[in-house]
Amino acid sequence: MQQNPTRALGARLQQQPQRLARCPFRSSIGQRFRPIVHAGPSEENQEPGKLFGLIPSRTKGENLFERIESGEFTDTGSTKEKMTRPLRQALAKEPLFGRAVARTLAELGRRWRADAAKRMPEARGDIREIVGQPVFVPLYKLFLVYGKIFRLSFGPKSFVIISDPAYAKQILMTNADKYSKGLLSEILDFVMGTGLIPADGEIWRARRRAVVPALHRKYVASMVHMFGDCTLHGTSTLDRVVASGESIDMENYFSRLALDIIGKAVFNYDFDSLTHDDPVIQAVYTVLREAEHRSTAPLAYWNIPGVSMVVPRQRRCQEALRIVNTTLDGLIDKCKKLVEEEDMEFGEEFLSDRDPSILHFLVASGDEISSKQLRDDLMTLLIAGHETTAAVLTWTLYSLASHPEVTEAIRREVDEVLGDRTPTVEDFKSLRFTTRVINEAMRLYPQPPVLIRRALQDDKFDQYVVPAGSDLFISVWNLHRSPSLWDEPERFNPERFGPLDGPIPNEITENFGYLPFGGGRRKCIGDQFALFEALVALAMLLRRYDFVLDTSKPPVGMTTGATIHTTAGLHMRVKKRDLPGSHRQSAAAVVAATPAYAFAYSPAAAATASSSATAGSAASAGATSTGGCPFHAAAAAATAATIPAPATTAGGASIAIGAATATLGSGVSLGPSSGVGV
Ligand code: HEM
């Protein structure tokens, strides 16, 4: 983080929350929570890169700071003290009795002022006033007014909003023992059970100890090959889009790419959602959508007995869960048989060529766990690793659309380091600029934008006590866009993190002002995996294609789900990139030149491979040269054969998951409606 001129003002603002102890909007009912800016796209903000006015523009921000500085929002103490002050002054002039009362009032006034200074700034209002925009947007506006910690109250419900690196560090690291996942565990129970994300206490400790070793160095290296294969496989779809001249919803595309990748990585299942739809894919999306729906619904109506039988969406959800669970049980059984058959010694970096998945590691480890716990683990990893990475790729590509010079810089790096080769782990040391671009996109669009915790014990943040039982939101969005931490926080600037040969920015290098993967003991276990995945996909796609926003489609807006979604897709026109003086290898040739990645359980890929056995020698050459790997064969064949394109609209099994934007009702619980922290 670099120093900047607005920092001084921001720092002053951070020092004064106690002076804002009263809601500045309260005095003017009509102004309560009135948006300082609008979240929806407006004429001025339709230009990509202006962030659609989703956050206050520089001028608006400065005006707000000026107004705060002028004292307009400032309440310097206790209202009771202020109201009794004229009386006290009048009484003080009276001899004897009057003066005695004035002295008592003065003493009371001192106590009232001291109490007021200890009270956390509080924003009160009607929950309806923040409906209709992604919840992290009003939270940002309130942060600019109330500062680094404030209480947001709706009737009897209240939440503590944290937007300060030191406080975030206290919650996530120093005092992590004092916090649980709270609301998040309640919402995700139906799908993740006691998986790592919602679990707390001993179960979390045991599962973290079991799962983390599965993502060892050799595993991640082998996954990097698979990322390349999957990205290449998806180019058949993009080639069709190029030929058709239509645009494609890249949010949908990335969602499918990420699903294909995480399926293979976690349980060696090939969804192949990039080229087809089937009931399992539909079921996974139904479950994902339900998780997001529950995280933004005002009332936990699904807990009412009988609702799952009566409400159609809940019935569909139950059916989808049944399909997903049956599929997972099948994969677990298959894996158990494989472990019995194979004669492999289990060791620290256990990795099977036939099935390099996390599931295989967990089963082979001999850990005595129930199938239910195993299913919870798999489902958790599937959800954690899917939406997040897809969203990072979506918003990175979106940011690049308005920064062609950055795209060109990526290409220079990729052309030099990779050419048409698929990346290996070793390449990451050289793809430093591309990595910074992803780091910067994760700053502007953190996934999830808010982390959720519940205090198990009282905790203290400077003078403010947060009592046990309080629900806290750490607003990563606010941290990542804080004017006191970042120079021109709204600007997409991959160079802000300093020289390229410096460390890759993370929560430690940025002292908890940057939390793309959280921090402390509950930090993301898939951070490297995810960064490599995004890097491979971005590098390989930008090497091969030009992407331009389709301006005939609705402007891109944001909506909240578990991650930040677009409101109506990221529609882009795609062209093959002109590669002057360079020659582009066919996908089959690239696959042939890539070290073998074994992929065992792949019904869809196997089907594609066998059905396209006559699709050309390129395909079989790819298969042979990679030791008969069915996935390689399928990837190569896919380029030669005709494959149906995925739906490019946000319907069906597509990723309109976040469409249920914070549909918060009046006066009811806010729920964790700001992006659910995974
Ligand atoms: C770019 C992609 C990703 C992003 C931005 C991301 C972000 C995060 C964040 C911010 C947390 C911390 C949540 C909290 O403290 O409440 C987290 C936790 C977690 N992530 Fe990721 N994640 C990504 C990819 C992945 C992948 C690929 C996997 C698995 C292969 C994964 C598995 C997990 C798990 C299991 C946790 C919970 C850890 C625990 O509570 O002990 N994530 N992730």
XYZ file of C-alpha atoms and ligand atoms in Angstrom:
721
model
C 0.000 0.000 0.000
C 1.380 3.360 -0.894
C 1.024 6.594 0.991
C -1.290 9.093 -0.609
C -2.564 12.583 -0.145
C -6.078 11.544 0.862
C -4.602 9.387 3.588
C -4.259 12.254 6.046
C -7.935 13.088 5.809
C -8.848 9.407 5.925
C -6.666 8.966 8.998
C -8.347 11.897 10.703
C -11.668 10.357 9.857
C -10.528 7.071 11.363
C -9.595 8.843 14.563
C -12.964 10.416 15.060
C -15.622 7.773 15.150
C -16.553 8.610 18.711
C -17.454 12.091 17.561
C -20.008 10.531 15.229
C -21.814 8.800 18.013
C -25.226 9.785 16.679
C -26.679 8.832 13.373
C -26.244 11.885 11.198
C -29.265 10.904 9.154
C -31.552 10.674 12.143
C -32.233 14.358 12.285
C -33.586 14.253 8.798
C -35.947 11.340 8.413
C -36.158 11.751 4.676
C -32.419 11.328 4.416
C -32.017 8.118 6.313
C -29.677 5.859 4.394
C -30.278 7.942 1.340
C -27.735 6.598 -1.101
C -24.867 8.976 -1.619
C -24.514 7.430 -5.029
C -26.646 4.977 -6.909
C -25.723 1.356 -7.368
C -27.469 0.908 -10.670
C -25.811 1.823 -13.908
C -26.382 5.434 -14.837
C -25.559 7.414 -17.944
C -22.350 8.777 -16.550
C -21.106 5.447 -15.346
C -21.813 3.131 -18.220
C -18.292 3.505 -19.450
C -16.349 0.445 -18.344
C -13.720 1.216 -15.771
C -15.759 3.913 -14.067
C -17.084 1.102 -11.942
C -20.581 2.143 -12.877
C -20.746 4.678 -10.089
C -21.020 1.801 -7.683
C -18.793 3.643 -5.333
C -18.614 7.326 -4.771
C -16.626 9.103 -7.426
C -13.593 11.012 -6.303
C -15.461 14.297 -6.260
C -18.392 12.874 -4.390
C -16.035 11.259 -1.878
C -14.172 14.506 -1.360
C -17.406 16.418 -0.876
C -18.454 13.948 1.720
C -15.146 14.268 3.515
C -15.494 18.041 3.422
C -18.955 17.836 4.910
C -17.714 15.541 7.637
C -14.800 17.893 8.248
C -17.181 20.850 8.514
C -18.835 19.134 11.443
C -22.137 18.586 9.649
C -22.208 14.956 10.744
C -20.424 15.452 13.995
C -21.955 14.994 17.390
C -19.406 15.900 19.992
C -20.940 14.264 22.973
C -24.061 13.401 24.868
C -27.425 14.731 23.706
C -28.691 14.744 27.309
C -25.714 16.837 28.315
C -26.326 19.268 25.491
C -30.047 19.563 26.194
C -29.533 20.296 29.872
C -26.679 22.713 29.244
C -28.817 25.941 28.953
C -30.675 25.012 32.141
C -27.397 24.361 33.949
C -25.999 27.706 32.764
C -29.125 29.541 33.900
C -29.150 27.817 37.278
C -25.485 28.559 37.813
C -26.356 32.228 37.984
C -28.777 31.640 40.855
C -27.211 31.822 44.309
C -27.454 28.885 46.717
C -30.002 26.345 45.522
C -29.578 27.048 41.775
C -25.792 26.682 41.941
C -26.023 23.376 43.822
C -28.331 21.933 41.151
C -26.049 23.270 38.416
C -23.072 21.505 40.037
C -25.009 18.210 40.092
C -25.995 18.682 36.467
C -22.397 19.419 35.518
C -21.263 16.198 37.220
C -24.006 14.243 35.427
C -23.040 15.922 32.154
C -19.447 14.754 32.568
C -20.658 11.182 33.097
C -23.017 11.383 30.110
C -20.195 12.647 27.898
C -17.883 9.871 29.066
C -20.574 7.261 28.354
C -21.264 8.722 24.915
C -17.587 8.502 24.016
C -17.633 4.764 24.752
C -20.724 4.076 22.647
C -20.017 2.710 19.226
C -21.216 4.877 16.338
C -24.559 3.539 15.274
C -26.482 3.682 12.007
C -30.165 3.072 12.494
C -32.763 2.737 9.849
C -35.311 0.808 7.966
C -33.895 -2.195 6.190
C -35.906 -1.341 3.066
C -33.672 1.625 2.542
C -30.728 -0.535 1.589
C -32.677 -2.940 -0.597
C -32.060 -2.894 -4.306
C -28.308 -2.647 -4.235
C -25.585 -5.085 -3.379
C -25.331 -4.788 0.378
C -21.616 -4.055 0.406
C -22.328 -0.806 -1.477
C -24.405 0.892 1.269
C -21.955 -0.527 3.793
C -19.213 1.359 1.982
C -21.174 4.601 2.079
C -21.835 4.157 5.765
C -18.150 3.396 6.355
C -17.216 6.738 4.781
C -19.479 8.448 7.298
C -19.126 6.376 10.456
C -15.563 5.141 10.161
C -13.765 1.910 10.902
C -16.274 0.354 13.287
C -19.964 1.007 13.612
C -23.160 -0.725 14.531
C -25.863 -1.131 11.914
C -29.257 -1.588 13.521
C -32.633 -2.511 12.133
C -35.182 -2.664 14.905
C -33.895 -5.159 17.458
C -31.302 -6.645 15.063
C -27.852 -5.191 14.867
C -24.542 -5.982 13.222
C -21.079 -4.644 13.843
C -19.381 -3.535 10.629
C -15.595 -3.703 10.663
C -13.528 -1.840 8.058
C -10.156 -1.525 9.723
C -7.063 -3.693 9.085
C -6.045 -3.859 12.766
C -9.550 -4.863 13.859
C -9.759 -7.442 11.042
C -6.444 -8.882 12.200
C -7.737 -9.034 15.766
C -10.815 -11.011 14.680
C -9.147 -13.288 12.162
C -5.844 -13.868 13.876
C -5.057 -12.533 17.348
C -8.413 -13.314 18.937
C -9.646 -15.905 16.433
C -10.589 -18.181 19.344
C -13.270 -15.717 20.365
C -15.198 -16.028 17.102
C -17.297 -18.563 15.234
C -18.813 -18.550 11.751
C -22.216 -17.823 13.322
C -24.880 -16.991 10.741
C -22.864 -18.618 7.997
C -22.964 -22.056 9.624
C -26.712 -21.742 10.064
C -27.285 -20.875 6.415
C -24.917 -23.386 4.882
C -25.816 -26.316 7.096
C -28.188 -27.821 4.507
C -25.453 -28.147 1.930
C -22.099 -28.184 3.698
C -23.081 -29.769 7.011
C -19.849 -29.898 8.993
C -17.538 -29.115 6.074
C -14.567 -26.823 6.661
C -16.251 -23.519 5.857
C -19.176 -23.636 8.305
C -17.533 -25.903 10.903
C -16.269 -24.545 14.196
C -14.405 -25.917 17.201
C -13.065 -29.458 17.279
C -14.738 -30.605 14.064
C -13.164 -27.706 12.158
C -9.746 -28.430 13.680
C -9.939 -32.113 12.730
C -11.161 -31.478 9.191
C -8.600 -28.757 8.542
C -5.840 -31.137 9.722
C -7.173 -33.808 7.358
C -7.883 -31.730 4.251
C -4.997 -29.249 4.084
C -2.305 -31.908 3.465
C -4.246 -33.083 0.389
C -3.356 -29.830 -1.394
C 0.370 -30.580 -1.310
C 2.998 -29.324 -3.752
C 2.859 -32.311 -6.119
C -0.941 -32.219 -6.181
C -1.049 -28.529 -7.080
C 1.582 -29.067 -9.783
C -0.473 -31.850 -11.329
C -3.602 -29.680 -11.143
C -1.858 -26.926 -13.075
C -1.620 -29.288 -16.047
C -5.290 -30.046 -15.704
C -6.148 -26.310 -15.629
C -4.391 -25.970 -18.986
C -6.212 -28.973 -20.416
C -9.602 -27.680 -19.304
C -8.905 -24.196 -20.638
C -7.876 -25.667 -23.951
C -10.959 -27.855 -23.976
C -13.108 -24.741 -23.580
C -11.541 -23.068 -26.606
C -13.739 -25.216 -28.844
C -16.702 -23.309 -27.464
C -15.001 -19.954 -27.953
C -14.033 -20.934 -31.494
C -17.678 -21.576 -32.237
C -18.597 -18.183 -30.821
C -15.925 -16.550 -32.976
C -17.293 -18.297 -36.060
C -20.879 -17.332 -35.259
C -20.088 -13.649 -34.691
C -22.366 -13.734 -31.632
C -21.264 -12.583 -28.199
C -20.853 -14.900 -25.227
C -21.609 -14.415 -21.546
C -18.132 -14.841 -20.097
C -19.449 -15.010 -16.547
C -21.377 -18.096 -17.545
C -18.339 -19.429 -19.381
C -16.020 -18.986 -16.395
C -18.568 -20.553 -14.102
C -18.579 -23.659 -16.257
C -14.823 -23.727 -16.644
C -14.407 -23.462 -12.883
C -16.996 -26.198 -12.316
C -15.203 -28.557 -14.708
C -11.907 -27.867 -12.973
C -13.108 -28.194 -9.395
C -15.020 -31.414 -10.189
C -11.834 -33.050 -11.407
C -9.682 -31.579 -8.677
C -11.911 -32.526 -5.771
C -13.450 -35.869 -6.746
C -12.159 -36.724 -10.184
C -15.501 -36.155 -11.859
C -15.747 -34.586 -15.266
C -18.826 -32.377 -15.339
C -17.787 -31.242 -18.823
C -20.239 -28.414 -18.312
C -18.413 -26.325 -20.901
C -19.839 -28.448 -23.649
C -23.067 -29.904 -22.325
C -25.757 -29.826 -19.642
C -27.007 -32.800 -17.681
C -29.082 -33.446 -14.551
C -26.037 -33.534 -12.273
C -24.849 -30.125 -13.481
C -28.361 -28.759 -13.135
C -28.580 -30.187 -9.626
C -25.265 -28.631 -8.584
C -26.430 -25.226 -9.801
C -29.786 -25.603 -8.088
C -27.993 -26.282 -4.810
C -25.582 -23.375 -5.335
C -28.449 -21.026 -6.133
C -30.283 -22.164 -3.034
C -27.237 -21.459 -0.865
C -27.156 -17.936 -2.249
C -30.916 -17.525 -1.938
C -30.739 -18.470 1.721
C -27.920 -16.058 2.321
C -29.966 -13.144 1.029
C -33.489 -14.064 2.155
C -35.012 -11.989 4.958
C -36.655 -14.915 6.690
C -35.422 -18.483 7.188
C -38.769 -19.854 5.984
C -37.187 -23.170 4.923
C -36.854 -24.100 8.600
C -40.625 -24.155 9.029
C -41.671 -27.810 9.213
C -43.187 -29.079 5.973
C -41.951 -26.202 3.824
C -39.562 -28.414 1.892
C -42.571 -30.434 0.723
C -44.785 -27.482 -0.160
C -42.704 -24.649 -1.603
C -41.667 -25.579 -5.168
C -38.180 -24.080 -4.933
C -37.546 -26.026 -1.727
C -38.865 -29.222 -3.310
C -36.505 -28.676 -6.255
C -33.684 -28.068 -3.831
C -34.369 -31.347 -1.991
C -34.417 -33.224 -5.278
C -31.186 -31.552 -6.401
C -29.548 -32.443 -3.095
C -30.616 -36.038 -3.591
C -29.004 -36.138 -7.055
C -25.797 -34.498 -5.857
C -25.549 -36.746 -2.802
C -26.153 -39.885 -4.859
C -23.445 -38.815 -7.308
C -21.030 -38.076 -4.487
C -21.802 -41.384 -2.766
C -21.104 -43.159 -6.077
C -17.776 -41.380 -6.402
C -16.840 -42.147 -2.796
C -17.630 -45.865 -3.284
C -15.689 -45.952 -6.529
C -12.744 -44.302 -4.862
C -12.814 -46.698 -1.926
C -12.701 -49.640 -4.348
C -9.808 -48.064 -6.204
C -7.872 -47.634 -2.977
C -8.482 -51.291 -2.119
C -7.363 -52.430 -5.568
C -4.272 -50.341 -5.946
C -1.215 -51.180 -4.001
C 0.043 -47.701 -3.208
C 1.767 -46.726 -0.035
C 0.260 -43.631 1.552
C 2.757 -40.878 2.228
C 2.962 -37.137 2.656
C 2.723 -36.326 -1.039
C 0.433 -39.161 -1.995
C -0.749 -38.736 -5.584
C -2.248 -41.360 -7.812
C -1.898 -41.077 -11.584
C -5.216 -42.822 -12.016
C -7.037 -40.421 -9.753
C -5.123 -37.430 -8.391
C -8.165 -35.956 -6.603
C -8.496 -34.701 -3.035
C -11.088 -37.411 -2.433
C -8.532 -40.082 -3.297
C -6.049 -38.551 -0.862
C -8.626 -38.453 1.916
C -9.758 -42.047 1.374
C -6.212 -43.383 0.978
C -5.114 -41.613 4.164
C -7.109 -44.183 6.129
C -8.751 -41.458 8.180
C -11.804 -43.044 9.799
C -14.570 -40.688 8.771
C -18.167 -41.229 7.896
C -19.395 -40.966 4.318
C -21.560 -38.043 5.465
C -18.484 -36.103 6.657
C -16.662 -36.965 3.441
C -19.637 -35.700 1.447
C -19.705 -32.488 3.506
C -16.000 -31.991 2.810
C -16.409 -32.548 -0.924
C -19.447 -30.294 -1.215
C -17.646 -27.573 0.744
C -14.607 -27.714 -1.512
C -16.784 -27.770 -4.599
C -18.653 -24.624 -3.588
C -15.633 -22.818 -2.126
C -13.503 -23.449 -5.171
C -16.075 -22.879 -7.855
C -17.906 -19.592 -7.465
C -14.937 -17.702 -6.099
C -12.551 -18.491 -8.934
C -15.232 -17.961 -11.570
C -16.006 -14.540 -10.083
C -12.321 -13.578 -9.966
C -11.937 -14.437 -13.655
C -15.151 -12.610 -14.543
C -14.181 -9.350 -12.846
C -10.591 -9.563 -14.059
C -11.764 -9.821 -17.655
C -14.252 -7.070 -17.025
C -11.544 -4.780 -15.633
C -9.310 -5.544 -18.593
C -12.052 -4.583 -21.041
C -11.474 -0.950 -20.167
C -7.683 -1.278 -19.923
C -6.358 -2.508 -23.263
C -2.851 -1.384 -22.310
C -2.893 -3.818 -19.400
C -4.119 -6.611 -21.683
C -1.232 -5.869 -24.029
C 1.262 -6.004 -21.174
C -0.114 -9.404 -20.133
C 0.220 -10.648 -23.684
C 3.813 -9.516 -23.960
C 4.580 -11.506 -20.837
C 2.585 -14.569 -21.898
C 4.010 -14.588 -25.439
C 7.496 -14.509 -24.013
C 7.067 -16.982 -21.193
C 4.586 -19.483 -22.626
C 3.870 -19.035 -26.271
C 1.301 -21.705 -27.080
C 2.483 -24.049 -24.359
C 0.199 -24.834 -21.421
C 1.704 -23.454 -18.210
C 3.496 -25.466 -15.545
C 4.004 -24.514 -11.919
C 7.493 -23.301 -12.786
C 6.057 -20.636 -15.096
C 4.485 -18.743 -12.252
C 7.762 -17.249 -11.236
C 7.842 -15.604 -14.657
C 4.185 -14.603 -15.043
C 4.516 -11.888 -12.448
C 2.675 -9.089 -14.155
C -0.288 -11.323 -14.986
C -0.384 -12.348 -11.325
C -0.492 -8.689 -10.274
C -3.437 -8.099 -12.577
C -5.355 -10.840 -10.798
C -4.270 -9.454 -7.405
C -5.600 -6.050 -8.388
C -8.902 -7.456 -9.677
C -9.282 -9.292 -6.340
C -8.704 -5.994 -4.548
C -11.454 -4.215 -6.447
C -13.804 -7.202 -6.441
C -13.105 -9.335 -3.363
C -14.825 -12.729 -3.349
C -16.622 -12.785 -0.965
C -16.921 -9.034 -0.290
C -17.785 -9.585 3.377
C -16.550 -12.100 5.970
C -18.976 -13.135 8.674
C -18.231 -13.920 12.296
C -20.052 -14.185 15.631
C -18.416 -13.165 18.901
C -18.323 -16.067 21.373
C -16.924 -13.821 24.113
C -16.777 -10.085 24.703
C -14.033 -8.417 22.692
C -12.745 -4.855 22.748
C -11.800 -2.635 19.813
C -10.097 0.406 21.285
C -12.773 1.925 23.540
C -15.659 -0.099 22.113
C -16.801 -3.365 23.656
C -18.433 -5.886 21.339
C -20.474 -8.200 23.545
C -20.617 -11.968 23.148
C -23.326 -12.990 20.692
C -22.765 -10.024 18.357
C -22.727 -10.715 14.633
C -19.841 -9.039 12.854
C -19.232 -8.332 9.187
C -15.641 -7.698 8.181
C -16.135 -5.666 5.042
C -13.306 -6.720 2.758
C -14.813 -4.426 0.140
C -14.336 -1.447 2.484
C -10.796 -2.454 3.388
C -9.872 -2.913 -0.261
C -11.292 0.472 -1.222
C -10.442 2.452 1.865
C -9.151 5.922 0.936
C -6.929 5.805 3.987
C -5.175 2.644 2.793
C -4.995 2.918 -0.973
C -3.894 5.527 -3.411
C -6.827 6.218 -5.793
C -8.673 3.188 -4.438
C -11.177 3.045 -7.293
C -8.546 2.896 -10.009
C -7.606 -0.428 -11.561
C -3.844 -0.246 -11.289
C -1.940 -3.558 -11.196
C 1.285 -1.682 -10.529
C 0.167 -0.375 -7.156
C 1.687 -3.308 -5.286
C 5.249 -2.235 -6.043
C 8.072 -3.813 -8.062
C 7.270 -7.068 -9.831
C 10.145 -8.872 -8.196
C 8.675 -8.103 -4.765
C 6.501 -10.566 -2.868
C 3.053 -11.505 -4.143
C 0.681 -9.275 -2.177
C -1.303 -10.965 0.552
C -2.734 -10.216 3.998
C 0.717 -10.256 5.576
C 2.500 -7.991 3.087
C -0.429 -5.536 3.284
C -0.934 -5.868 7.033
C -4.530 -7.076 6.811
C -5.576 -4.229 4.529
C -5.789 -6.759 1.698
C -7.675 -9.993 2.352
C -8.408 -11.719 -0.959
C -8.132 -15.111 0.751
C -8.963 -14.074 4.300
C -6.275 -14.417 6.954
C -5.318 -16.152 10.174
C -6.140 -19.747 10.905
C -9.246 -19.821 8.716
C -7.475 -18.515 5.682
C -8.437 -20.108 2.388
C -6.783 -23.484 1.895
C -7.093 -23.208 -1.890
C -5.333 -19.863 -2.355
C -2.425 -21.183 -4.440
C -4.636 -23.556 -6.346
C -7.032 -20.723 -7.168
C -4.372 -18.216 -8.132
C -2.755 -20.745 -10.481
C -6.118 -21.644 -11.944
C -7.032 -18.045 -12.684
C -3.561 -17.386 -14.042
C -3.592 -20.367 -16.420
C -7.049 -19.536 -17.760
C -6.343 -15.841 -18.176
C -2.933 -16.321 -19.779
C -4.105 -18.966 -22.214
C -7.278 -17.158 -23.248
C -5.674 -13.738 -23.712
C -2.917 -15.345 -25.757
C -5.522 -16.714 -28.140
C -8.458 -14.296 -28.200
C -9.474 -10.631 -28.172
C -12.391 -9.870 -25.869
C -14.503 -6.730 -26.273
C -17.590 -5.773 -24.249
C -20.793 -6.222 -26.219
C -22.326 -2.788 -25.851
C -25.637 -3.921 -27.344
C -26.278 -5.870 -24.148
C -27.378 -4.319 -20.843
C -24.550 -2.600 -18.967
C -22.712 -4.730 -16.487
C -23.929 -4.211 -12.938
C -23.223 -5.939 -9.664
C -25.414 -8.064 -7.480
C -24.643 -9.994 -4.324
C -24.645 -13.704 -3.904
C -21.990 -15.679 -2.090
C -19.677 -13.780 -4.407
C -20.182 -10.686 -6.539
C -22.169 -11.560 -9.639
C -23.050 -9.431 -12.619
C -26.694 -8.427 -12.914
C -27.139 -9.681 -16.475
C -23.935 -11.391 -17.520
C -20.598 -10.259 -18.925
C -21.343 -10.335 -22.623
C -18.286 -10.123 -24.793
C -17.505 -10.334 -28.461
C -14.631 -12.669 -29.157
C -12.138 -12.625 -32.008
C -9.142 -14.804 -32.627
C -6.099 -12.825 -31.783
C -3.786 -11.820 -34.583
C -0.437 -13.303 -33.800
C 1.905 -11.639 -36.251
C 5.109 -13.517 -36.924
C 4.060 -16.289 -34.606
C 2.288 -19.446 -35.466
C -0.500 -20.804 -33.374
C -0.381 -24.484 -32.635
C -3.511 -26.557 -32.848
C -5.023 -27.618 -29.560
C -4.035 -31.210 -30.334
C -0.414 -30.239 -30.811
C -0.424 -28.257 -27.567
C -1.884 -31.210 -25.728
C 0.679 -33.529 -27.284
C 3.469 -31.293 -26.040
C 2.097 -31.197 -22.515
C 3.265 -33.647 -19.846
C 0.754 -36.367 -19.161
C -1.987 -35.674 -16.694
C -3.915 -38.776 -15.867
C -7.622 -38.454 -15.635
C -9.413 -41.591 -14.725
C -13.104 -41.112 -14.074
C -14.491 -39.121 -16.916
C -17.701 -40.505 -18.314
C -18.462 -37.454 -20.392
C -14.932 -37.091 -21.666
C -14.705 -40.782 -22.415
C -17.984 -40.590 -24.282
C -16.802 -37.590 -26.261
C -13.538 -39.341 -27.009
C -15.154 -42.531 -28.186
C -17.874 -40.795 -30.173
C -15.243 -38.784 -31.930
C -12.931 -41.697 -32.572
C -13.142 -40.846 -36.219
C -12.813 -37.154 -35.666
C -9.303 -37.063 -36.988
C -5.831 -38.203 -36.322
C -5.100 -35.119 -34.275
C -7.333 -36.432 -31.527
C -5.877 -39.886 -31.419
C -2.374 -38.465 -31.635
C -3.136 -36.436 -28.549
C -4.462 -39.473 -26.748
C -1.567 -41.694 -27.662
C 1.140 -39.256 -26.843
C -0.307 -38.694 -23.405
C -0.522 -42.289 -22.462
C -4.136 -42.749 -23.526
C -5.523 -40.201 -21.075
C -9.214 -39.950 -21.931
C -9.352 -36.298 -21.003
C -6.544 -35.397 -23.377
C -8.198 -37.379 -26.097
C -11.424 -35.544 -25.429
C -9.751 -32.161 -25.408
C -8.058 -32.808 -28.698
C -11.127 -34.348 -30.236
C -13.203 -31.429 -29.079
C -11.283 -29.114 -31.348
C -11.853 -31.329 -34.322
C -15.424 -32.411 -33.694
C -18.567 -30.318 -33.564
C -19.600 -29.712 -29.972
C -22.749 -27.970 -28.787
C -22.052 -24.565 -27.271
C -23.190 -23.942 -23.716
C -26.087 -21.613 -23.167
C -24.734 -18.101 -23.225
C -27.605 -16.643 -21.266
C -28.014 -16.620 -17.535
C -30.716 -19.230 -17.459
C -31.041 -22.926 -16.791
C -27.823 -24.280 -15.460
C -26.198 -20.937 -16.007
C -24.937 -18.658 -13.342
C -27.779 -16.324 -12.651
C -27.188 -17.419 -9.116
C -26.928 -13.985 -7.660
C -30.134 -12.790 -9.261
C -31.790 -12.900 -5.874
C -30.078 -9.707 -4.808
C -30.451 -8.809 -1.188
C -34.215 -9.109 -1.150
C -34.402 -7.817 2.343
C -37.786 -7.275 3.855
C -38.773 -4.445 6.083
C -37.859 -4.466 9.693
C -36.724 -8.063 9.616
C -33.309 -9.506 10.147
C -30.695 -8.330 7.736
C -29.333 -11.833 7.526
C -25.851 -12.192 6.121
C -27.112 -10.540 3.014
C -23.860 -9.011 2.095
C -21.919 -11.636 0.179
C -21.709 -14.661 2.342
C -18.176 -15.166 3.513
C -17.118 -18.587 2.462
C -10.011 -17.128 -6.240
C -10.601 -18.103 -5.602
C -10.837 -18.123 -4.133
C -11.072 -17.087 -3.289
C -11.131 -15.600 -3.635
C -11.251 -17.645 -1.976
C -11.480 -16.890 -0.846
C -11.590 -17.419 0.426
C -11.718 -16.641 1.620
C -11.751 -15.123 1.672
C -11.784 -17.490 2.663
C -11.868 -17.116 4.134
C -13.290 -17.092 4.602
C -13.451 -16.628 6.039
O -12.478 -16.352 6.716
O -14.601 -16.538 6.467
C -11.742 -18.829 2.124
C -11.839 -19.972 2.875
C -11.816 -21.230 2.333
N -11.554 -21.571 1.029
Fe -11.228 -20.300 -0.495
N -11.149 -18.996 -2.047
C -10.876 -19.343 -3.338
C -10.680 -20.609 -3.850
C -10.735 -21.753 -3.121
C -10.485 -23.068 -3.622
C -10.083 -23.387 -5.060
C -10.693 -23.939 -2.609
C -10.544 -25.437 -2.568
C -9.913 -26.161 -3.421
C -11.056 -23.155 -1.450
C -11.362 -23.678 -0.218
C -11.599 -22.925 0.914
C -11.911 -23.510 2.208
C -12.077 -24.990 2.519
C -12.043 -22.441 3.097
C -12.382 -22.536 4.587
C -11.129 -22.676 5.401
C -11.393 -22.771 6.886
O -12.363 -22.198 7.373
O -10.593 -23.413 7.558
N -11.071 -21.836 -1.793
N -11.597 -18.763 0.759
